[in-house]
Coordinates of C-alpha atoms and ligand atoms in Angstrom, one line a residue:
M1015 CA -20.6 26.9 -33.7
L1016 CA -21.0 23.1 -34.1
P1017 CA -18.9 21.2 -36.6
S1018 CA -21.2 20.3 -39.5
D1019 CA -19.2 17.2 -40.2
A1020 CA -20.9 14.4 -38.3
V1021 CA -17.7 12.5 -37.5
A1022 CA -15.9 15.6 -36.2
L1023 CA -18.9 16.5 -34.2
R1024 CA -19.2 13.0 -32.7
D1025 CA -15.5 12.8 -32.0
R1026 CA -15.4 16.1 -30.1
V1027 CA -18.6 15.4 -28.1
F1028 CA -17.6 11.8 -27.3
A1029 CA -14.1 12.8 -26.2
E1030 CA -15.6 15.4 -23.9
L1031 CA -18.2 13.0 -22.6
S1032 CA -15.6 10.3 -21.9
S1033 CA -13.8 12.6 -19.6
R1034 CA -17.0 13.5 -17.7
L1035 CA -18.6 10.1 -17.3
P1036 CA -17.3 7.0 -15.5
E1037 CA -15.8 4.7 -18.1
D1038 CA -18.3 1.9 -17.9
E1039 CA -21.2 4.3 -18.2
F1040 CA -19.6 6.0 -21.1
K1041 CA -19.0 2.7 -22.8
A1042 CA -22.5 1.4 -22.2
W1043 CA -24.4 4.5 -23.4
F1044 CA -22.1 6.3 -25.9
D1045 CA -21.3 3.6 -28.4
P1046 CA -21.1 5.2 -31.8
G1047 CA -22.6 2.0 -33.3
K1048 CA -25.8 2.6 -31.4
I1049 CA -26.4 6.3 -31.4
H1050 CA -25.4 9.1 -33.6
L1051 CA -25.3 12.8 -33.5
T1052 CA -26.0 15.2 -36.3
A1053 CA -25.8 19.0 -36.3
S1054 CA -29.0 20.5 -37.6
G1055 CA -27.7 24.0 -37.9
A1056 CA -25.0 26.0 -36.2
S1057 CA -26.6 25.7 -32.8
A1058 CA -29.0 22.8 -32.9
C1059 CA -28.2 19.1 -32.8
E1060 CA -30.1 15.8 -33.0
L1061 CA -29.2 12.7 -31.1
H1062 CA -30.6 9.6 -32.9
V1063 CA -31.2 6.5 -30.8
R1064 CA -32.7 3.2 -31.6
N1065 CA -35.8 3.0 -29.6
V1066 CA -38.0 4.7 -27.1
F1067 CA -36.4 3.0 -24.1
M1068 CA -33.1 4.5 -25.0
A1069 CA -34.6 7.8 -25.9
E1070 CA -36.3 8.0 -22.5
H1071 CA -33.1 7.0 -20.8
Y1072 CA -31.0 9.7 -22.5
E1073 CA -33.7 12.2 -22.0
R1074 CA -33.8 11.5 -18.3
N1075 CA -30.1 10.9 -17.6
Y1076 CA -28.0 12.7 -20.2
R1077 CA -29.9 15.7 -21.6
K1078 CA -28.2 18.1 -19.2
T1079 CA -24.7 16.6 -19.7
L1080 CA -25.1 16.5 -23.4
E1081 CA -26.3 20.1 -23.6
D1082 CA -23.4 21.2 -21.5
V1083 CA -20.9 19.3 -23.7
L1084 CA -22.5 20.6 -26.9
A1085 CA -22.4 24.1 -25.5
S1086 CA -18.7 23.8 -24.8
V1087 CA -18.0 22.4 -28.2
A1088 CA -20.1 25.0 -30.0
Q1089 CA -19.0 27.7 -27.5
G1090 CA -22.6 28.8 -27.2
P1091 CA -26.0 27.3 -26.3
V1092 CA -27.2 24.4 -28.4
R1093 CA -30.7 23.0 -28.8
L1094 CA -30.8 19.3 -28.5
A1095 CA -33.5 17.0 -29.9
I1096 CA -33.5 13.3 -29.0
R1097 CA -35.1 11.2 -31.7
V1098 CA -35.8 7.6 -32.3
N1099 CA -34.3 6.2 -35.4
G1100 CA -36.2 3.1 -36.7
E1101 CA -33.0 1.5 -38.0
A1102 CA -32.8 -2.0 -39.6
G1103 CA -30.2 -4.6 -39.0
R1104 CA -30.2 -5.0 -35.3
H1105 CA -28.1 -7.1 -33.1
P1106 CA -30.1 -10.1 -31.9
A1107 CA -29.6 -8.9 -28.4
E1108 CA -31.8 -5.9 -29.2
H1109 CA -34.9 -7.8 -30.0
V1110 CA -36.4 -6.7 -26.8
E1111 CA -36.0 -3.1 -27.7
A1112 CA -37.3 -3.8 -31.1
R1113 CA -40.4 -5.1 -29.6
A1114 CA -40.7 -2.1 -27.4
E1115 CA -40.3 0.0 -30.4
Q1116 CA -43.0 -1.9 -32.3
L1117 CA -45.3 -1.5 -29.3
A1118 CA -44.7 2.2 -29.3
E1119 CA -45.2 2.4 -33.0
T1120 CA -48.6 0.7 -32.9
R1121 CA -49.7 3.2 -30.4
N1122 CA -48.4 6.0 -32.3
P1123 CA -50.0 6.8 -35.6
D1124 CA -47.1 8.7 -36.9
P1125 CA -45.8 7.3 -40.1
P1126 CA -42.9 4.9 -39.4
G1127 CA -39.5 5.6 -40.8
P1128 CA -36.3 7.2 -39.8
F1129 CA -36.6 9.9 -37.3
A1130 CA -40.3 10.2 -37.7
Q1131 CA -41.3 9.2 -34.3
P1132 CA -41.3 11.7 -31.5
V1133 CA -40.2 10.6 -28.0
S1134 CA -43.4 10.4 -26.1
S1135 CA -44.8 7.3 -24.6
T1136 CA -42.6 4.6 -23.2
P1137 CA -44.0 1.1 -22.9
R1138 CA -42.4 0.5 -19.6
P1139 CA -41.8 3.6 -17.5
G1140 CA -39.1 3.0 -15.0
L1141 CA -37.7 -0.2 -16.5
V1142 CA -34.3 0.9 -17.8
L1143 CA -32.0 -1.9 -18.9
N1144 CA -28.6 -1.9 -20.4
P1145 CA -29.2 -3.3 -23.9
N1146 CA -25.8 -5.1 -23.7
Y1147 CA -26.7 -7.1 -20.6
T1148 CA -28.3 -10.1 -22.3
F1149 CA -27.7 -13.8 -22.1
E1150 CA -26.3 -13.7 -25.6
N1151 CA -23.5 -11.4 -24.4
F1152 CA -22.8 -13.4 -21.2
V1153 CA -19.8 -15.7 -21.3
V1154 CA -20.3 -18.8 -19.3
G1155 CA -17.5 -20.5 -17.4
I1156 CA -17.1 -22.7 -14.3
S1157 CA -17.2 -19.7 -12.1
N1158 CA -20.7 -18.6 -13.2
R1159 CA -22.3 -21.7 -14.7
L1160 CA -24.7 -22.4 -11.9
A1161 CA -25.8 -18.7 -11.6
H1162 CA -26.2 -18.5 -15.4
A1163 CA -28.2 -21.8 -15.6
A1164 CA -30.5 -20.7 -12.7
A1165 CA -31.0 -17.3 -14.3
M1166 CA -31.9 -18.9 -17.6
S1167 CA -34.4 -21.3 -16.1
V1168 CA -36.0 -18.6 -14.1
A1169 CA -36.3 -16.4 -17.2
Q1170 CA -37.9 -19.3 -19.0
S1171 CA -40.4 -20.3 -16.4
P1172 CA -40.8 -17.4 -13.9
G1173 CA -42.3 -18.4 -10.6
A1174 CA -41.9 -22.1 -11.3
A1175 CA -38.2 -22.8 -11.2
Y1176 CA -36.5 -21.3 -8.1
N1177 CA -38.1 -18.8 -6.0
P1178 CA -36.5 -16.6 -4.9
L1179 CA -33.3 -16.9 -7.0
F1180 CA -30.5 -15.3 -4.9
L1181 CA -27.2 -14.6 -6.7
H1182 CA -24.2 -13.4 -4.8
G1183 CA -20.6 -12.7 -5.4
S1184 CA -18.1 -9.8 -5.2
V1185 CA -18.3 -6.7 -7.3
G1186 CA -17.8 -6.8 -11.1
L1187 CA -18.6 -10.4 -11.6
G1188 CA -21.8 -10.2 -13.6
K1189 CA -24.7 -10.2 -11.1
T1190 CA -26.3 -7.1 -12.5
H1191 CA -25.7 -8.4 -16.0
L1192 CA -27.6 -11.6 -15.2
L1193 CA -30.5 -9.8 -13.5
Q1194 CA -31.0 -7.6 -16.5
A1195 CA -30.5 -10.6 -18.9
I1196 CA -33.5 -12.2 -17.1
C1197 CA -35.5 -9.0 -17.7
H1198 CA -34.6 -8.9 -21.4
E1199 CA -35.5 -12.6 -21.8
I1200 CA -38.8 -12.4 -20.0
L1201 CA -39.8 -9.3 -21.9
K1202 CA -39.0 -11.1 -25.1
Q1203 CA -41.1 -14.0 -24.2
N1204 CA -43.9 -12.3 -22.5
P1205 CA -43.9 -8.5 -22.9
R1206 CA -47.1 -8.1 -20.9
L1207 CA -45.6 -9.2 -17.6
N1208 CA -45.2 -6.5 -15.0
I1209 CA -41.5 -6.5 -14.3
V1210 CA -39.9 -4.3 -11.7
Y1211 CA -36.1 -4.2 -11.7
Q1212 CA -34.7 -1.8 -9.1
S1213 CA -31.5 -1.3 -7.2
C1214 CA -32.1 -1.9 -3.5
E1215 CA -31.2 1.7 -3.0
E1216 CA -34.1 2.8 -5.3
F1217 CA -36.5 0.5 -3.3
V1218 CA -35.3 2.0 -0.1
N1219 CA -35.6 5.6 -1.4
D1220 CA -39.1 5.0 -2.8
Y1221 CA -40.2 3.5 0.4
I1222 CA -38.7 6.4 2.5
A1223 CA -40.3 8.9 0.2
S1224 CA -43.7 7.2 0.4
V1225 CA -43.6 6.7 4.2
Q1226 CA -44.3 10.4 4.8
Q1227 CA -47.9 10.1 3.6
M1228 CA -50.3 7.3 4.1
Q1229 CA -51.8 7.7 0.6
Q1230 CA -48.4 7.4 -1.0
L1231 CA -47.4 4.5 1.1
E1232 CA -50.6 2.7 0.0
A1233 CA -49.7 3.5 -3.6
F1234 CA -46.1 2.2 -3.1
R1235 CA -47.4 -1.0 -1.6
A1236 CA -50.0 -1.5 -4.3
K1237 CA -47.4 -1.0 -7.0
M1238 CA -44.8 -3.4 -5.4
R1239 CA -47.4 -6.0 -4.8
A1240 CA -48.9 -6.0 -8.3
V1241 CA -45.6 -7.0 -9.7
D1242 CA -45.2 -10.3 -11.6
I1243 CA -41.4 -10.4 -11.5
L1244 CA -39.4 -8.5 -8.9
L1245 CA -35.7 -8.1 -9.3
I1246 CA -33.8 -6.2 -6.6
D1247 CA -30.1 -5.5 -7.3
D1248 CA -27.6 -5.3 -4.4
I1249 CA -30.1 -6.3 -1.8
H1250 CA -27.3 -6.1 0.9
F1251 CA -28.2 -2.4 0.9
L1252 CA -31.0 -3.4 3.2
A1253 CA -28.4 -3.9 5.9
G1254 CA -29.2 -1.7 8.9
K1255 CA -32.4 -0.3 7.5
E1256 CA -35.1 -1.8 9.7
G1257 CA -38.1 0.0 8.2
S1258 CA -37.2 -1.0 4.7
Q1259 CA -36.5 -4.6 5.8
E1260 CA -39.9 -4.7 7.4
E1261 CA -41.5 -3.4 4.2
F1262 CA -39.6 -5.7 2.0
F1263 CA -40.6 -8.6 4.2
H1264 CA -44.2 -8.0 3.4
T1265 CA -43.6 -7.4 -0.2
F1266 CA -41.7 -10.6 -0.4
N1267 CA -44.4 -12.6 1.3
T1268 CA -47.2 -11.3 -0.8
L1269 CA -45.3 -11.9 -4.0
H1270 CA -44.0 -15.3 -3.0
N1271 CA -47.5 -16.5 -1.9
A1272 CA -48.8 -15.5 -5.2
S1273 CA -46.0 -17.5 -6.9
K1274 CA -44.5 -14.3 -8.4
Q1275 CA -40.9 -14.6 -9.2
I1276 CA -38.4 -12.8 -7.0
I1277 CA -34.7 -12.5 -8.0
L1278 CA -32.2 -10.9 -5.7
C1279 CA -28.5 -10.3 -5.8
S1280 CA -26.0 -9.3 -3.2
D1281 CA -22.3 -9.1 -2.5
S1282 CA -22.6 -11.9 0.1
P1283 CA -24.8 -14.8 0.9
P1284 CA -28.0 -14.0 2.9
K1285 CA -26.6 -15.2 6.2
D1286 CA -23.6 -12.9 5.9
I1287 CA -25.5 -9.7 5.2
P1288 CA -25.0 -7.7 8.4
T1289 CA -28.1 -7.0 10.5
L1290 CA -30.4 -8.7 8.0
E1291 CA -33.3 -10.0 10.1
D1292 CA -33.4 -13.8 10.4
R1293 CA -36.8 -14.1 8.8
L1294 CA -35.4 -12.4 5.7
V1295 CA -32.2 -14.6 5.8
T1296 CA -34.5 -17.6 5.9
R1297 CA -36.7 -16.5 3.1
F1298 CA -33.8 -15.5 0.8
S1299 CA -32.6 -19.0 1.1
W1300 CA -35.9 -20.7 0.3
G1301 CA -35.2 -21.0 -3.4
L1302 CA -31.8 -21.3 -4.9
V1303 CA -28.7 -19.4 -3.7
A1304 CA -26.0 -19.4 -6.3
R1305 CA -22.6 -17.9 -6.0
V1306 CA -20.8 -16.2 -8.8
D1307 CA -17.0 -16.7 -8.5
T1308 CA -14.1 -15.0 -10.0
P1309 CA -13.5 -16.3 -13.5
T1310 CA -10.8 -18.8 -14.3
F1311 CA -8.1 -18.0 -16.7
E1312 CA -9.9 -19.6 -19.6
T1313 CA -13.1 -17.7 -18.9
R1314 CA -11.1 -14.5 -18.6
V1315 CA -9.6 -15.1 -22.0
A1316 CA -13.0 -15.9 -23.5
I1317 CA -14.5 -12.7 -22.0
L1318 CA -11.6 -10.6 -23.3
K1319 CA -12.0 -12.1 -26.7
R1320 CA -15.8 -11.5 -26.8
K1321 CA -15.4 -7.9 -25.7
A1322 CA -12.6 -7.1 -28.2
E1323 CA -14.5 -8.8 -31.0
A1324 CA -17.7 -7.0 -30.1
R1325 CA -15.8 -3.7 -30.5
G1326 CA -14.6 -4.9 -33.9
T1327 CA -10.9 -4.9 -32.8
P1328 CA -9.9 -8.5 -32.1
F1329 CA -6.5 -8.7 -30.3
P1330 CA -3.7 -11.2 -30.9
E1331 CA -3.9 -14.3 -28.6
D1332 CA -0.9 -13.3 -26.5
V1333 CA -2.5 -10.0 -25.6
Y1334 CA -5.5 -11.8 -24.2
F1335 CA -3.2 -14.0 -22.4
F1336 CA -1.2 -11.1 -21.0
I1337 CA -4.4 -9.3 -19.8
A1338 CA -6.0 -12.4 -18.4
Q1339 CA -2.8 -13.1 -16.5
N1340 CA -2.7 -9.7 -15.0
I1341 CA -6.3 -8.9 -14.2
E1342 CA -7.9 -11.7 -12.3
S1343 CA -10.6 -10.7 -10.0
N1344 CA -13.0 -8.4 -11.8
I1345 CA -14.7 -8.6 -15.2
R1346 CA -15.4 -4.9 -15.2
E1347 CA -11.7 -4.4 -15.1
L1348 CA -11.2 -6.8 -17.9
E1349 CA -13.6 -4.8 -20.0
G1350 CA -11.9 -1.6 -19.1
A1351 CA -8.5 -3.1 -20.2
V1352 CA -9.9 -4.0 -23.6
T1353 CA -11.1 -0.4 -24.1
K1354 CA -7.8 1.0 -22.9
V1355 CA -5.7 -1.1 -25.1
A1356 CA -7.9 -0.5 -28.2
A1357 CA -8.0 3.2 -27.5
Y1358 CA -4.3 3.5 -26.9
A1359 CA -3.4 1.6 -30.1
S1360 CA -5.9 3.7 -32.1
L1361 CA -4.6 7.0 -30.7
L1362 CA -1.0 6.2 -31.5
A1363 CA -2.0 4.5 -34.8
R1364 CA -0.1 1.3 -33.7
P1365 CA -1.2 -2.3 -34.2
I1366 CA -2.4 -4.0 -31.1
D1367 CA 0.4 -6.1 -29.7
L1368 CA 1.9 -7.0 -26.4
D1369 CA 3.9 -3.7 -26.2
V1370 CA 0.9 -1.6 -26.7
A1371 CA -1.1 -3.6 -24.2
R1372 CA 1.7 -3.3 -21.6
E1373 CA 2.0 0.4 -22.1
A1374 CA -1.7 1.0 -22.1
L1375 CA -2.2 -0.9 -18.9
R1376 CA 0.9 0.1 -17.1
D1377 CA -0.9 2.2 -14.5
A1378 CA -3.7 -0.3 -14.0
L1379 CA -1.3 -3.2 -13.5
E1380 CA 1.2 -1.6 -11.2
V1381 CA -1.5 -1.2 -8.6
A1382 CA -2.9 -4.6 -9.2
S1383 CA 0.2 -6.6 -8.4
A1384 CA 3.7 -6.4 -7.0
P1385 CA 6.2 -6.2 -9.9
V1386 CA 7.7 -9.4 -11.1
S1387 CA 11.3 -9.3 -12.0
I1388 CA 13.3 -11.4 -14.4
P1389 CA 15.1 -13.3 -11.6
D1390 CA 11.6 -14.1 -10.1
V1391 CA 10.7 -15.7 -13.4
Q1392 CA 13.9 -17.5 -13.8
A1393 CA 13.7 -18.9 -10.2
V1394 CA 10.3 -20.5 -10.8
V1395 CA 11.1 -21.7 -14.3
C1396 CA 14.3 -23.4 -13.0
R1397 CA 12.6 -25.0 -10.1
K1398 CA 9.7 -26.3 -12.1
L1399 CA 11.6 -27.4 -15.2
G1400 CA 14.6 -28.8 -13.3
V1401 CA 17.3 -26.6 -14.9
K1402 CA 19.8 -24.2 -13.4
T1403 CA 19.9 -20.4 -13.9
A1404 CA 23.4 -20.8 -15.3
E1405 CA 22.0 -23.2 -17.9
L1406 CA 19.3 -20.7 -18.9
Q1407 CA 22.1 -18.2 -19.5
S1408 CA 24.5 -20.7 -21.1
K1409 CA 25.0 -21.5 -24.8
S1410 CA 23.6 -25.0 -24.3
R1411 CA 21.2 -26.1 -26.9
T1412 CA 20.1 -29.2 -25.1
K1413 CA 16.4 -29.7 -25.7
S1414 CA 15.2 -29.4 -22.1
I1415 CA 17.4 -26.3 -21.6
S1416 CA 16.3 -24.5 -24.7
R1417 CA 12.7 -25.2 -24.0
A1418 CA 13.1 -23.8 -20.4
R1419 CA 14.9 -20.8 -21.8
Q1420 CA 12.2 -20.1 -24.3
I1421 CA 9.5 -20.3 -21.7
G1422 CA 11.5 -18.1 -19.3
I1423 CA 12.0 -15.5 -22.0
Y1424 CA 8.3 -15.6 -22.9
L1425 CA 7.2 -15.3 -19.3
A1426 CA 9.7 -12.5 -18.6
R1427 CA 8.2 -10.7 -21.6
T1428 CA 4.6 -11.1 -20.5
M1429 CA 5.0 -10.7 -16.8
T1430 CA 7.7 -8.1 -16.2
N1431 CA 8.2 -4.6 -17.6
A1432 CA 11.6 -5.5 -18.9
S1433 CA 12.4 -4.6 -22.5
Q1434 CA 13.6 -7.3 -25.0
T1435 CA 17.2 -6.0 -24.5
D1436 CA 17.0 -6.4 -20.8
I1437 CA 15.6 -9.9 -21.2
G1438 CA 18.3 -10.9 -23.8
N1439 CA 20.9 -9.7 -21.3
A1440 CA 19.4 -11.6 -18.4
F1441 CA 19.4 -14.8 -20.5
G1442 CA 23.1 -14.9 -21.2
G1443 CA 23.4 -11.8 -23.5
R1444 CA 21.2 -13.0 -26.3
D1445 CA 20.3 -10.6 -29.1
H1446 CA 17.0 -9.1 -30.0
S1447 CA 16.2 -11.6 -32.7
T1448 CA 16.8 -14.6 -30.5
V1449 CA 14.5 -13.1 -27.9
S1450 CA 11.8 -12.4 -30.5
Y1451 CA 12.2 -15.9 -31.9
A1452 CA 11.7 -17.5 -28.4
I1453 CA 8.6 -15.4 -27.8
D1454 CA 7.1 -16.2 -31.2
T1455 CA 7.8 -19.9 -30.7
V1456 CA 6.0 -20.0 -27.4
K1457 CA 3.2 -17.8 -28.6
D1458 CA 2.7 -20.1 -31.5
Q1459 CA 2.4 -23.2 -29.3
I1460 CA 0.0 -21.5 -26.9
G1461 CA -2.2 -20.8 -29.9
H1462 CA -2.7 -24.4 -30.8
D1463 CA -2.0 -26.4 -27.6
P1464 CA -4.4 -25.8 -24.7
S1465 CA -2.5 -28.0 -22.4
Y1466 CA 0.7 -26.1 -23.0
R1467 CA -1.2 -22.9 -22.3
S1468 CA -2.5 -24.3 -19.0
F1469 CA 1.0 -25.3 -18.2
L1470 CA 2.3 -21.8 -18.8
E1471 CA -0.5 -20.3 -16.8
A1472 CA 0.3 -22.6 -13.9
L1473 CA 3.9 -21.4 -14.1
A1474 CA 2.8 -17.8 -14.2
D1475 CA 0.6 -18.4 -11.1
E1476 CA 3.6 -19.9 -9.3
I1477 CA 5.7 -16.8 -10.2
R1478 CA 3.0 -14.5 -8.9
K1479 CA 2.7 -16.5 -5.7
S1480 CA 6.4 -16.3 -5.2
K1481 CA 5.9 -12.6 -4.8
L1482 CA 3.3 -12.8 -2.0
Ligands
LIG83 P1 -21.8 -6.9 -10.6 O1 -23.2 -6.5 -10.7 O2 -21.6 -8.3 -10.2 O3 -20.9 -6.0 -9.8 P2 -21.8 -6.4 -13.4 O4 -23.0 -7.3 -13.8 O5 -22.1 -5.0 -13.4 O6 -21.2 -6.9 -12.1 O7 -20.6 -6.8 -14.4 C1 -19.5 -5.9 -14.6 C2 -19.2 -5.8 -16.1 O8 -18.7 -7.1 -16.5 C3 -20.5 -5.6 -17.0 O9 -20.1 -4.7 -18.0 C4 -20.8 -7.0 -17.5 O10 -21.4 -6.9 -18.8 C5 -19.5 -7.6 -17.6 N1 -19.6 -9.1 -17.3 C6 -19.7 -9.7 -16.2 N2 -19.7 -11.0 -16.3 C7 -19.7 -11.3 -17.6 C8 -19.7 -12.5 -18.4 N3 -19.8 -13.7 -17.9 N4 -19.6 -12.3 -19.8 C9 -19.6 -11.1 -20.3 N5 -19.5 -10.0 -19.6 C10 -19.6 -10.0 -18.3
LIG84 MG1 -24.1 -4.9 -9.8

């Protein structure tokens, strides 16, 4: 039997789903702020989503999983209905969906209002976008500024700015996010344009499926070549697929000749995609090739802040600092860290602080980097600040020594797994309150002095490097 209380139902279903789905996917599609579940009897349940796009998506991708999960919660089969809920008060990022919803509503004479609209037609079959991947939600920094600016200008004047636009960079740095942001923006400005956004794998699979039959191949070509905006994600998947490369070459030419916008992304620049035919390498470089780099420390902090605030659980500054210091190369992992820390704190009903963050991320961080020890921290602090280890441990209150000591204690706290007691001992047998005071003092200064923060970051980098 299903719990009749909506919160209990949601908690049980979501807990089960989170263990069955990859974390990113779960986060993207099972946000309690965006969808909700209600039991409509002991063995029937409704999933309310915001628009037809989403309804289609859940219908196609999650019906089976949801039914399985519901059955396990209810310990018996459950009927699931997926309904569109015409809710007010949307996030600006969801205007696109709102528009889709309006389109669907004008087509559908059913009276508007909550849950009245059955899931039938979709304005854009096949175009499934993550509603969070918008320009509004994209944090811009030095590492992605060019890619972001190019994506914006392409979205504003498709076919006119750069054609093709080719974004590349390693995994988890926001390429897919930017591609989908372009789609959202174009749809917002001109919902009539025929946009095709596909992973390269889908392109290849569609092509292979259609190759079997002349008629289907014609249809595939006609479809691809009638496109106004073509976005292919992870185009490096064309590597080693000669037939698909050949087909893509013709698609590309037709669209490019007709000034239709093409946007591609890949894990490497065109010339480094193995076995990519020269004529494609050349074409991919005709427009603008923009690289997305790993984010700088400041951008990582800004992203963490944005993600934590978007969840409604802002973290203290030093927690952002700690995570940004330890997770450097992948924005997806930064996001994962925010979720882990928030979930861990909420499960244990503890406030989010450095200890919680450290515990929540222990496993993730151990793999990420070799452990830093207190002597590692002390060695670099001494070298950079011109003091001796013995001075750090001494009773001296000379300004330069106390300052170095405070910094050492703070970095030991954020960079090692040592407890405050261990740290106190390693800094000349200082007690808990002295250690806390040092940490708070540094934290405080980081909060209002960006150059001090950069200085500490440089020290932290130095300490990490000393481990390589
Ligand atoms: P890629 O396609 O390059 O592997 P994604 O676009 O899938 O990376 O990004 C991974 C995750 O990080 C996504 O959830 C995305 O929203 C997030 N992300 C990436 N870059 C940014 C950014 N600049 N601002 C906010 N979120 C970002
Ligand atoms: Mg991607």
